[in-house]
N, CA and C of each residue as an Amber inpcrd file, in Angstrom:
protein
   594
 141.0700000  17.8160000 185.5770000 140.7170000  17.4540000 186.9360000
 141.5690000  16.2830000 187.3770000 142.1080000  16.3550000 188.5680000
 142.9790000  15.3170000 189.0890000 142.2110000  14.4740000 190.1030000
 142.2620000  13.1620000 189.9610000 141.6020000  12.2640000 190.8880000
 142.6670000  11.4730000 191.6280000 142.8860000  11.7770000 192.9260000
 143.9390000  11.0640000 193.6480000 143.5830000   9.6010000 193.8420000
 144.5760000   8.7370000 193.7610000 144.4190000   7.3350000 194.1090000
 145.4940000   6.9960000 195.1200000 145.3500000   5.8610000 195.7650000
 146.2030000   5.5780000 196.9150000 147.2840000   4.5520000 196.6240000
 147.4860000   4.2130000 195.3610000 148.4590000   3.1470000 195.0960000
 149.5310000   3.5890000 194.1060000 150.1060000   4.7510000 194.3460000
 151.3710000   5.0640000 193.7020000 151.3160000   5.7150000 192.3390000
 150.2670000   6.4400000 191.9800000 150.2720000   7.2050000 190.7380000
 150.5310000   8.6560000 191.1130000 151.7380000   9.1780000 190.8390000
 152.0820000  10.5320000 191.2910000 151.0830000  11.5620000 190.7920000
 150.5720000  12.3740000 191.7170000 149.6610000  13.4420000 191.3320000
 148.2690000  12.9880000 190.9900000 148.0100000  11.7060000 191.0160000
 146.6900000  11.2020000 190.6870000 146.5100000  10.9940000 189.1890000
 145.3480000  10.4900000 188.8060000 144.9940000  10.2680000 187.4050000
 144.1340000  11.4260000 186.9380000 144.3150000  11.8210000 185.6850000
 143.5880000  12.9730000 185.1620000 142.7300000  12.5890000 183.9660000
 141.5290000  13.1000000 183.9410000 140.7130000  12.9590000 182.7460000
 141.3670000  13.7610000 181.6190000 141.1370000  13.3040000 180.3910000
 141.7430000  13.9680000 179.2470000 143.1940000  13.6030000 179.0370000
 143.6670000  12.5560000 179.7460000 145.0420000  12.1020000 179.5910000
 145.0740000  10.6050000 179.3330000 146.1030000  10.1840000 178.6100000
 146.3470000   8.7730000 178.3180000 147.4730000   8.3100000 179.2310000
 147.1480000   7.4410000 180.1830000 148.1200000   6.9360000 181.1440000
 148.4580000   5.4990000 180.7750000 149.7530000   5.1990000 180.6530000
 150.1970000   3.8700000 180.2300000 150.8120000   3.1200000 181.4010000
 150.3530000   1.8860000 181.6030000 150.9250000   0.9780000 182.5920000
 151.7140000  -0.0770000 181.8350000 152.9990000  -0.2250000 182.1510000
 153.8050000  -1.1840000 181.4060000 154.8040000  -1.8790000 182.3140000
 155.0750000  -3.1320000 182.0000000 156.0370000  -3.9360000 182.7550000
 156.2260000  -5.2380000 181.9920000 157.1100000  -6.0870000 182.4960000
 157.3100000  -7.3960000 181.8930000 156.0940000  -8.2900000 182.0690000
 156.1300000  -9.4460000 181.4470000 155.0040000 -10.3820000 181.4940000
 154.8020000 -10.9330000 182.9010000 153.5400000 -11.0420000 183.3030000
 153.2110000 -11.6760000 184.5660000 153.5040000 -10.8550000 185.8060000
 153.8130000  -9.5860000 185.6450000 154.1620000  -8.7330000 186.7850000
 152.9170000  -8.2890000 187.5520000 151.7930000  -8.1540000 186.8710000
 150.5650000  -7.7360000 187.5410000 149.9600000  -6.4640000 186.9790000
 150.1960000  -6.2110000 185.6770000 149.6630000  -4.9920000 185.0590000
 148.1360000  -4.9860000 185.0730000 147.5280000  -6.1080000 184.7400000
 146.0610000  -6.1770000 184.7280000 145.5010000  -6.0300000 186.1310000
 146.1720000  -6.6220000 187.1020000 145.7480000  -6.4920000 188.4920000
 145.8090000  -5.0350000 188.9300000 146.9000000  -4.3520000 188.5820000
 147.0280000  -2.9360000 188.9310000 145.9440000  -2.1090000 188.2330000
 145.6740000  -2.4230000 186.9680000 144.6340000  -1.6860000 186.2440000
 143.2820000  -1.8370000 186.9360000 142.9690000  -3.0610000 187.3780000
 141.7050000  -3.2750000 188.0960000 141.6990000  -2.5300000 189.4330000
 142.8550000  -2.5420000 190.1320000 142.9450000  -1.8130000 191.4040000
 142.6750000  -0.3220000 191.1920000 143.2670000   0.2330000 190.1410000
 143.0390000   1.6480000 189.8430000 141.5760000   1.8980000 189.4860000
 141.0180000   1.0050000 188.6610000 139.6060000   1.1260000 188.3200000
 138.7200000   1.0560000 189.5550000 139.0660000   0.1740000 190.4670000
 138.3050000   0.0380000 191.7160000 138.3660000   1.3200000 192.5280000
 139.5760000   1.8940000 192.6890000 139.7140000   3.1120000 193.4800000
 138.9240000   4.2650000 192.8590000 139.0010000   4.3670000 191.5280000
 138.2450000   5.4220000 190.8510000 136.7440000   5.2030000 190.9920000
 136.3340000   3.9370000 190.8890000 134.9030000   3.6190000 191.0100000
 134.3920000   3.9620000 192.4010000 135.1730000   3.6780000 193.4590000
 134.7380000   3.9600000 194.8210000 134.7350000   5.4560000 195.1070000
 135.3050000   6.2620000 194.2110000 135.2150000   7.7160000 194.3260000
 134.0200000   8.2730000 193.5530000 133.1610000   7.3650000 193.0730000
 131.9270000   7.7890000 192.4320000 132.0410000   8.0360000 190.9380000
 133.1660000   7.6500000 190.3370000 133.3680000   7.8770000 188.9080000
 132.8490000   6.6940000 188.0980000 132.5240000   6.9540000 186.8460000
 132.0310000   5.9160000 185.9430000 133.2070000   5.3380000 185.1620000
 133.3380000   4.0180000 185.1990000 134.5010000   3.3400000 184.6210000
 134.0540000   2.4250000 183.4940000 134.7160000   2.5560000 182.3240000
 134.5240000   1.6410000 181.2070000 135.6660000   0.6460000 181.1760000
 135.3630000  -0.6030000 180.8750000 136.3580000  -1.6710000 180.9350000
 136.4300000  -2.4300000 179.6250000 137.6260000  -2.4510000 179.0280000
 137.8900000  -3.2410000 177.8290000 139.1090000  -4.1220000 178.1070000
 138.8600000  -5.2850000 178.6700000 139.9310000  -6.2420000 178.9590000
 139.9110000  -7.2970000 177.8520000 140.8610000  -7.2020000 176.9380000
 140.8150000  -7.9920000 175.7080000 141.3700000  -9.4020000 175.8610000
 141.9190000  -9.7250000 177.0390000 142.4580000 -11.0620000 177.2590000
 141.6500000 -11.8570000 178.2770000 140.4840000 -11.3680000 178.6450000
 139.6740000 -12.1050000 179.6070000 138.2000000 -11.8510000 179.3460000
 137.3930000 -12.7860000 179.7700000 135.9520000 -12.6330000 179.6300000
 135.4300000 -11.6090000 180.6370000 134.3020000 -11.0100000 180.3130000
 133.7130000  -9.9860000 181.1600000 133.4400000 -10.5120000 182.5640000
 133.0620000 -11.7780000 182.6600000 132.8070000 -12.3890000 183.9580000
 134.0350000 -12.2850000 184.8680000 135.2290000 -12.5360000 184.3110000
 136.4530000 -12.4610000 185.1050000 136.7440000 -11.0280000 185.5290000
 136.4750000 -10.0750000 184.6430000 136.6830000  -8.6710000 184.9960000
 135.8110000  -8.2840000 186.1810000 134.5490000  -8.6970000 186.1490000
 133.6410000  -8.4060000 187.2600000 134.1220000  -9.0820000 188.5340000
 134.5150000 -10.3460000 188.4180000 135.0200000 -11.0650000 189.5880000
 136.2530000 -10.3740000 190.1690000 137.0860000  -9.7870000 189.3020000
 138.2820000  -9.0970000 189.7660000 137.9440000  -7.9230000 190.6640000
 136.9470000  -7.1380000 190.2780000 136.5250000  -6.0070000 191.1020000
 135.9430000  -6.4850000 192.4350000 135.1480000  -7.5450000 192.3800000
 134.5350000  -8.0660000 193.6010000 135.5960000  -8.6480000 194.5290000
 136.6210000  -9.2850000 193.9670000 137.7160000  -9.8080000 194.7860000
 138.4260000  -8.6750000 195.5160000 138.6980000  -7.5850000 194.8070000
 139.3520000  -6.4360000 195.4420000 138.4910000  -5.8930000 196.5710000
 137.1980000  -5.7940000 196.3330000 136.2930000  -5.2230000 197.3310000
 136.2510000  -6.0620000 198.6050000 136.5110000  -7.3580000 198.4670000
 136.4700000  -8.2580000 199.6220000 137.8610000  -8.6730000 200.0960000
 138.8970000  -8.0280000 199.5130000 140.2820000  -8.2740000 199.9320000
 140.6630000  -9.7500000 199.8510000 140.2930000 -10.3760000 198.7320000
 140.6880000 -11.7610000 198.4830000 141.3680000 -11.8330000 197.1150000
 142.1790000 -12.8560000 196.9170000 142.8530000 -13.0300000 195.6370000
 141.8670000 -13.5130000 194.5830000 141.9610000 -12.9200000 193.3880000
 141.0680000 -13.3060000 192.3000000 141.2140000 -14.7770000 191.9620000
 142.4410000 -15.2740000 191.9080000 142.6640000 -16.6810000 191.5540000
 141.9750000 -17.6130000 192.5470000 142.0170000 -17.2640000 193.8390000
 141.3720000 -18.0980000 194.8540000 139.8570000 -17.9950000 194.7660000
 139.3630000 -16.7880000 194.4840000 137.9130000 -16.6080000 194.3660000
 137.3610000 -17.3720000 193.1750000 138.1190000 -17.3880000 192.0730000
 137.6590000 -18.1270000 190.8920000 137.6780000 -19.6380000 191.1310000
 138.6370000 -20.1010000 191.9260000 138.6790000 -21.5360000 192.2570000
 137.5750000 -21.9150000 193.2290000 137.2660000 -20.9920000 194.1270000
 136.2870000 -21.2860000 195.1730000 135.3410000 -20.1020000 195.3670000
 134.3450000 -19.9530000 194.5030000 133.4060000 -18.8220000 194.6270000
 132.6750000 -18.7980000 195.9660000 132.5850000 -19.9630000 196.6310000
 131.8620000 -20.0240000 197.8990000 132.6330000 -19.4350000 199.0630000
 133.8660000 -18.9400000 198.8080000 134.5850000 -18.2680000 199.8850000
 133.9040000 -16.9440000 200.2490000 133.0480000 -16.4400000 199.3640000
 132.1930000 -15.2940000 199.6700000 130.7530000 -15.7800000 199.7580000
 130.0130000 -15.2190000 200.6760000 128.6080000 -15.5740000 200.7870000
 127.8210000 -14.9190000 199.6480000 126.6430000 -15.4310000 199.3380000
 125.8120000 -14.7760000 198.3270000 125.5560000 -13.3060000 198.6640000
 125.4440000 -12.9970000 199.9470000 125.2150000 -11.6170000 200.3580000
 126.4350000 -10.7350000 200.0540000 127.6470000 -11.2870000 200.2450000
 128.8620000 -10.5330000 199.9290000 128.9850000 -10.2950000 198.4230000
 128.7040000 -11.3300000 197.6300000 128.7140000 -11.1660000 196.1770000
 127.7540000 -10.0510000 195.7590000 126.5320000 -10.1040000 196.2810000
 125.5130000  -9.1400000 195.8710000 125.8510000  -7.7340000 196.3410000
 126.3770000  -7.6220000 197.5560000 126.7040000  -6.2980000 198.0830000
 127.8020000  -5.6390000 197.2520000 128.8370000  -6.4040000 196.8920000
 129.9240000  -5.8470000 196.0790000 129.4430000  -5.5200000 194.6780000
 128.6010000  -6.3910000 194.1210000 128.0580000  -6.1320000 192.7870000
 127.2460000  -4.8420000 192.7880000 126.3950000  -4.6820000 193.7850000
 125.5620000  -3.4720000 193.8700000 126.4150000  -2.2250000 194.0460000
 127.4650000  -2.3350000 194.8280000 128.3330000  -1.2040000 195.1330000
 129.1570000  -0.7700000 193.9270000 129.6550000  -1.7520000 193.1470000
 130.6630000  -1.4560000 192.1210000 130.1720000  -1.5790000 190.6930000
 129.3330000  -2.5400000 190.4180000 129.0510000  -2.9550000 189.0400000
 127.6730000  -2.5170000 188.5600000 126.6960000  -2.5090000 189.4580000
 125.3040000  -2.2960000 189.0370000 125.0870000  -0.9250000 188.4080000
 125.8140000   0.0900000 188.8690000 125.7050000   1.4280000 188.2960000
 127.0970000   2.0130000 188.1100000 127.2190000   2.9370000 187.1860000
 128.4630000   3.6730000 186.9440000 129.6480000   2.7610000 186.6160000
 129.3700000   1.6170000 186.0460000 130.4170000   0.6680000 185.6410000
 129.9410000   0.0020000 184.3620000 130.7870000   0.0130000 183.3350000
 130.4120000  -0.5780000 182.0500000 131.5330000  -1.4910000 181.5900000
 131.1980000  -2.7170000 181.2630000 132.1700000  -3.6450000 180.7040000
 131.7120000  -4.0930000 179.3360000 132.6070000  -4.0110000 178.3610000
 132.2820000  -4.4640000 177.0130000 133.0190000  -5.7760000 176.7490000
 132.2980000  -6.7320000 176.2160000 132.8550000  -8.0640000 175.9490000
 133.5060000  -8.0920000 174.5820000 134.8120000  -8.3210000 174.5490000
 135.5210000  -8.5500000 173.2940000 136.8210000  -9.2600000 173.6310000
 137.0030000 -10.4470000 173.0840000 138.2140000 -11.2140000 173.3720000
 139.0930000 -11.2480000 172.1300000 140.3520000 -10.8740000 172.3000000
 141.3140000 -10.9770000 171.2050000 141.5210000  -9.6690000 170.4660000
 142.1650000  -9.7760000 169.3090000 142.5270000  -8.5870000 168.5400000
 141.2730000  -7.8830000 168.0330000 141.4360000  -6.6000000 167.7340000
 140.3030000  -5.7810000 167.3180000 140.8150000  -4.6840000 166.3890000
 140.1430000  -4.4230000 165.2750000 140.5710000  -3.3300000 164.4000000
 140.5240000  -1.9930000 165.1400000 141.4400000  -1.1060000 164.8070000
 141.5480000   0.1710000 165.5070000 140.2520000   0.9560000 165.4600000
 139.6080000   1.0200000 164.3050000 138.3790000   1.8080000 164.1870000
 137.2590000   1.2190000 165.0420000 137.1940000  -0.1120000 165.1080000
 136.1920000  -0.7410000 165.9740000 136.4770000  -0.4280000 167.4430000
 137.7510000  -0.4580000 167.8250000 138.1280000  -0.0920000 169.1850000
 137.6880000   1.3370000 169.5020000 137.9660000   2.2630000 168.5900000
 137.5960000   3.6580000 168.8170000 136.0850000   3.8370000 168.8830000
 135.3450000   3.0700000 168.0850000 133.8800000   3.1250000 168.1680000
 133.3980000   2.6910000 169.5520000 134.0160000   1.6300000 170.0870000
 133.6430000   1.1570000 171.4210000 133.9710000   2.2100000 172.4660000
 135.1090000   2.8640000 172.3050000 135.5040000   3.8910000 173.2570000
 134.5980000   5.1150000 173.1570000 134.1900000   5.4610000 171.9480000
 133.2520000   6.5780000 171.7910000 131.9260000   6.2560000 172.4790000
 131.4910000   5.0130000 172.3410000 130.2650000   4.5900000 173.0230000
 130.4160000   4.7580000 174.5390000 131.5500000   4.2990000 175.0820000
 131.7760000   4.4050000 176.5190000 131.8330000   5.8670000 176.9670000
 132.4950000   6.7020000 176.1640000 132.6820000   8.1020000 176.5510000
 131.4000000   8.9170000 176.4240000 130.6770000   8.7170000 175.3130000
 129.5470000   9.6030000 175.0230000 128.1950000   9.0180000 175.4330000
 127.9640000   7.7370000 175.1640000 126.6670000   7.1430000 175.5210000
 126.6160000   6.7890000 177.0040000 127.7170000   6.2110000 177.5100000
 127.7410000   5.7880000 178.9110000 128.3430000   6.8440000 179.8330000
 128.8980000   7.9090000 179.2520000 129.4730000   9.0160000 180.0150000
 130.5240000   8.5500000 181.0170000 131.4250000   7.6670000 180.5540000
 132.4980000   7.1790000 181.4130000 133.5160000   8.2870000 181.6750000
 134.0220000   8.3120000 182.8880000 135.0980000   9.2330000 183.2430000
 136.4570000   8.6680000 182.8330000 136.6120000   7.3610000 183.0120000
 137.8500000   6.6740000 182.6490000 137.5250000   5.3840000 181.9170000
 138.4240000   5.0050000 180.9960000 138.3230000   3.7400000 180.2750000
 139.6240000   2.9810000 180.4980000 139.5080000   1.7040000 180.8600000
 140.6760000   0.8440000 180.9930000 140.7810000  -0.0180000 179.7410000
 141.9240000   0.0580000 179.0640000 142.1960000  -0.7660000 177.8840000
 143.3380000  -1.7170000 178.2180000 143.0470000  -2.9960000 178.2570000
 144.0380000  -4.0190000 178.6010000 143.9580000  -5.1430000 177.5690000
 144.8500000  -5.2090000 176.6240000 146.0080000  -4.3500000 176.4920000
 146.2090000  -3.9630000 175.0450000 147.0400000  -2.9500000 174.8100000
 147.2160000  -2.3800000 173.4690000 147.7560000  -3.3910000 172.4640000
 148.6210000  -4.2880000 172.9160000 149.2130000  -5.2680000 171.9970000
 148.1450000  -6.1000000 171.3000000 147.0380000  -6.3790000 172.0120000
 145.9700000  -7.1750000 171.4130000 145.2680000  -6.4230000 170.2930000
 145.2820000  -5.1020000 170.3580000 144.6000000  -4.3040000 169.3430000
 145.2200000  -4.5350000 167.9760000 146.5380000  -4.6200000 167.9480000
 147.2140000  -4.7140000 166.6480000 147.6940000  -6.1320000 166.3240000
 147.4760000  -7.0940000 167.2140000 148.0300000  -8.4290000 166.9890000
 147.4340000  -9.1230000 165.7700000 146.1860000  -8.7870000 165.4310000
 145.5530000  -9.4360000 164.2920000 145.7290000  -8.7100000 162.9770000
 146.3980000  -7.5610000 162.9990000 146.5740000  -6.7990000 161.7680000
 147.7260000  -7.3830000 160.9530000 147.4680000  -7.6510000 159.7070000
 148.4400000  -8.3070000 158.8420000 149.3230000  -7.2710000 158.1520000
 150.2590000  -6.7140000 158.9040000 151.2080000  -5.7710000 158.3250000
 152.6100000  -6.1820000 158.7380000 153.6010000  -5.5920000 158.0710000
 154.9830000  -5.9290000 158.3950000 155.6760000  -4.7880000 159.1470000
 154.8880000  -3.8470000 159.6540000 155.4700000  -2.7300000 160.3910000
 154.6650000  -2.4980000 161.6620000 154.8810000  -3.3890000 162.6450000
 154.1160000  -3.3410000 163.8870000 154.3590000  -2.0480000 164.6500000
 155.5970000  -1.5670000 164.6190000 155.9200000  -0.3310000 165.3380000
 155.0960000   0.8340000 164.7990000 154.9960000   0.9270000 163.4690000
 154.1950000   2.0010000 162.8750000 152.7300000   1.8380000 163.2420000
 152.2330000   0.5950000 163.2340000 150.8370000   0.3400000 163.6060000
 150.5460000   0.8340000 165.0120000 151.4520000   0.5550000 165.9410000
 151.2480000   0.9660000 167.3280000 151.3240000   2.4790000 167.4510000
 152.2610000   3.0930000 166.7350000 152.3350000   4.5590000 166.7490000
 151.0210000   5.1710000 166.2840000 150.4290000   4.5890000 165.2340000
 149.1700000   5.1080000 164.7090000 148.0390000   4.9500000 165.7180000
 147.9760000   3.7790000 166.3820000 146.9350000   3.5580000 167.3890000
 147.1040000   4.5330000 168.5500000 148.3420000   4.7220000 169.0100000
 148.5880000   5.6490000 170.1230000 148.2070000   7.0760000 169.7360000
 148.4720000   7.4560000 168.4840000 148.0810000   8.7830000 168.0150000
 146.5690000   8.9330000 168.0360000 145.8610000   7.8870000 167.5980000
 144.3950000   7.9090000 167.6110000 143.8640000   8.0040000 169.0410000
 144.4700000   7.2560000 169.9610000 144.0220000   7.2850000 171.3520000
 144.2760000   8.6530000 171.9810000 145.4360000   9.2360000 171.6840000
 145.7500000  10.5620000 172.2220000 144.7560000  11.5990000 171.6970000
 144.4100000  11.5120000 170.4140000 143.4260000  12.4380000 169.8410000
 142.0560000  12.2250000 170.4850000 141.7400000  10.9590000 170.7610000
 140.4380000  10.6460000 171.3610000 140.3030000  11.2280000 172.7620000
 141.3330000  11.0960000 173.6010000 141.2250000  11.6410000 174.9570000
 141.1390000  13.1680000 174.9100000 141.8320000  13.7650000 173.9510000
 141.7640000  15.2190000 173.8080000 140.3780000  15.6760000 173.3660000
 139.7840000  14.9050000 172.4650000 138.4450000  15.2300000 171.9460000
 137.3580000  14.9940000 172.9750000 137.4350000  13.8900000 173.6880000
 136.3400000  13.4580000 174.5540000 136.4850000  13.9140000 175.9960000
 137.7070000  14.1440000 176.4450000 137.9450000  14.4890000 177.8430000
 137.9710000  13.3040000 178.7730000 137.7930000  12.1080000 178.2390000
 137.8440000  10.9000000 179.0590000 139.3020000  10.5780000 179.3910000
 139.5250000   9.9040000 180.5010000 140.8640000   9.4160000 180.8230000
 140.9930000   7.9640000 180.3970000 142.1420000   7.5900000 179.8470000
 142.3760000   6.2050000 179.4430000 143.5470000   5.6420000 180.2360000
 143.3390000   4.4570000 180.8400000 144.4130000   3.6650000 181.4170000
 144.7350000   2.5770000 180.4110000 145.9200000   2.6340000 179.8470000
 146.3020000   1.7930000 178.7300000 147.4090000   0.8370000 179.1830000
 147.1430000  -0.4530000 179.1430000 148.1270000  -1.4550000 179.5430000
 148.8930000  -1.9300000 178.3130000 150.2270000  -1.9770000 178.4260000
 151.0510000  -2.4810000 177.3240000 152.1240000  -3.4130000 177.8780000
 152.5830000  -4.3160000 177.0200000 153.6890000  -5.2000000 177.3700000
 155.0070000  -4.5820000 176.9200000 156.0490000  -4.8260000 177.6800000
 157.4000000  -4.5490000 177.1950000 157.8270000  -5.6840000 176.2800000
 158.6750000  -5.3610000 175.3090000 159.2030000  -6.4090000 174.4470000
 160.1960000  -7.2450000 175.2300000 160.4010000  -8.4620000 174.7790000
 161.4400000  -9.2960000 175.3840000 162.8020000  -8.7470000 174.9880000
 163.6720000  -8.6700000 175.9510000 165.0020000  -8.1010000 175.7440000
 166.0450000  -9.2100000 175.8990000 166.4910000  -9.7500000 174.7950000
 167.3730000 -10.9090000 174.8430000 168.7760000 -10.5630000 175.3090000
 169.1840000  -9.3130000 175.1460000 170.5630000  -8.9470000 175.4450000
 170.7620000  -8.3740000 176.8460000 169.7240000  -7.8140000 177.4410000
 169.8820000  -7.0830000 178.7000000 169.3230000  -7.8220000 179.9090000
 168.8290000  -9.0270000 179.7150000 168.2570000  -9.7470000 180.8360000
 166.7610000  -9.5220000 180.9520000 166.1110000 -10.3820000 181.7080000
 164.6650000 -10.3220000 181.8490000 164.2410000  -9.0760000 182.6170000
 163.1760000  -8.4060000 182.1230000 162.6210000  -7.2750000 182.8550000
 162.0630000  -7.7400000 184.1990000 161.5990000  -8.9890000 184.2460000
 161.0560000  -9.5320000 185.4840000 162.1470000  -9.7770000 186.5180000
 163.4060000  -9.7670000 186.0890000 164.5260000 -10.0210000 186.9890000
 165.4590000  -8.8220000 187.0660000 164.9190000  -7.6400000 186.7970000
 165.7000000  -6.4250000 186.9540000 166.4230000  -5.9610000 185.7170000
 166.0700000  -6.4910000 184.5350000 166.6930000  -6.0510000 183.2940000
 166.4710000  -4.5690000 183.0540000 167.4630000  -3.9000000 182.4620000
 167.3820000  -2.4570000 182.2190000 166.3080000  -2.1540000 181.1810000
 165.4780000  -1.1450000 181.4730000 164.4070000  -0.7330000 180.5700000
 164.7990000   0.5710000 179.9020000 164.5910000   0.6680000 178.5890000
 164.7720000   1.9310000 177.8810000 163.5240000   2.2020000 177.0450000
 163.3930000   3.4350000 176.5480000 162.1530000   3.8470000 175.8980000
 161.7920000   3.0050000 174.6870000 162.7890000   2.5020000 173.9540000
 162.4350000   1.7600000 172.7420000 161.6870000   0.4650000 173.0440000
 161.8020000  -0.0570000 174.2760000 161.0730000  -1.2690000 174.6150000
 159.5900000  -1.0160000 174.7750000 159.1990000   0.2600000 174.9250000
 157.7690000   0.5800000 174.9860000 157.1600000   0.5540000 173.5950000
 157.9640000   0.5940000 172.5710000 157.4490000   0.6700000 171.2020000
 157.6590000  -0.6330000 170.4550000 158.6340000  -1.4130000 170.8460000
 158.9540000  -2.6540000 170.1470000 158.3280000  -3.8080000 170.8940000
 156.9970000  -3.9800000 170.7030000 156.2040000  -4.8160000 171.5920000
 156.4220000  -6.2940000 171.3420000 155.8990000  -7.0980000 172.2700000
 155.8900000  -8.5550000 172.1040000 155.0010000  -8.9320000 170.9360000
C-alpha cells in the first residue's frame, strides 16, 4: 500500500519497505523524519517513534511544533509561544492516540532494538516506525568491523519489515569524506559512504 506524502518522497511511502533518509551532519534528517511522521499521522496512520539521540519529550514537542508551524528550537526556548489550548489541541490530535514513542537514549543492542520494533508492530499495531538513527544502534558494540555490523543490522531490519508488513523510516549519517569535500557543501556522494558510517 502506498501512502502519498507532500514533501518529496517519490511515489509515497510504502508499508513493508525500509526507507532510508541520509545526508551530512546537521542537514535536517531528524526534522524531515518528524515531518514525514507528522504527515503520515495526519492521514490516520499509527506511528512508532524511536529517536535515539533525544528524549521522548523533545520528540513530542517536535510534532507539536510542526502542527503549529513554529520552529522546534524556538518552541523549546519559549514554550509560552503556544497557548495551553494550542498545546492540548495538538497533543490530542497527534499524540494521544495512534502515536507511540519509546524512550531510549544512546546505543542499543540489535536484538533489543528488534524487540522494541516487534512491540510497536504487533502490540501497538504501528503502520510505520521511525528509527533515528542507525549509527546509534551499533555505536556501543565493541567490534572491529563496523561495516559488517551495520550490514547485519540492515539485513535484520529488512527481514523484519518483510515479516511484519510495517514500514520503517531509517535515518543514517553519511561518513565524513576527507578527500571529496564536505557533503554539507556539495561534496560528491557515492554508495560506499552509506556503509562507511561516522
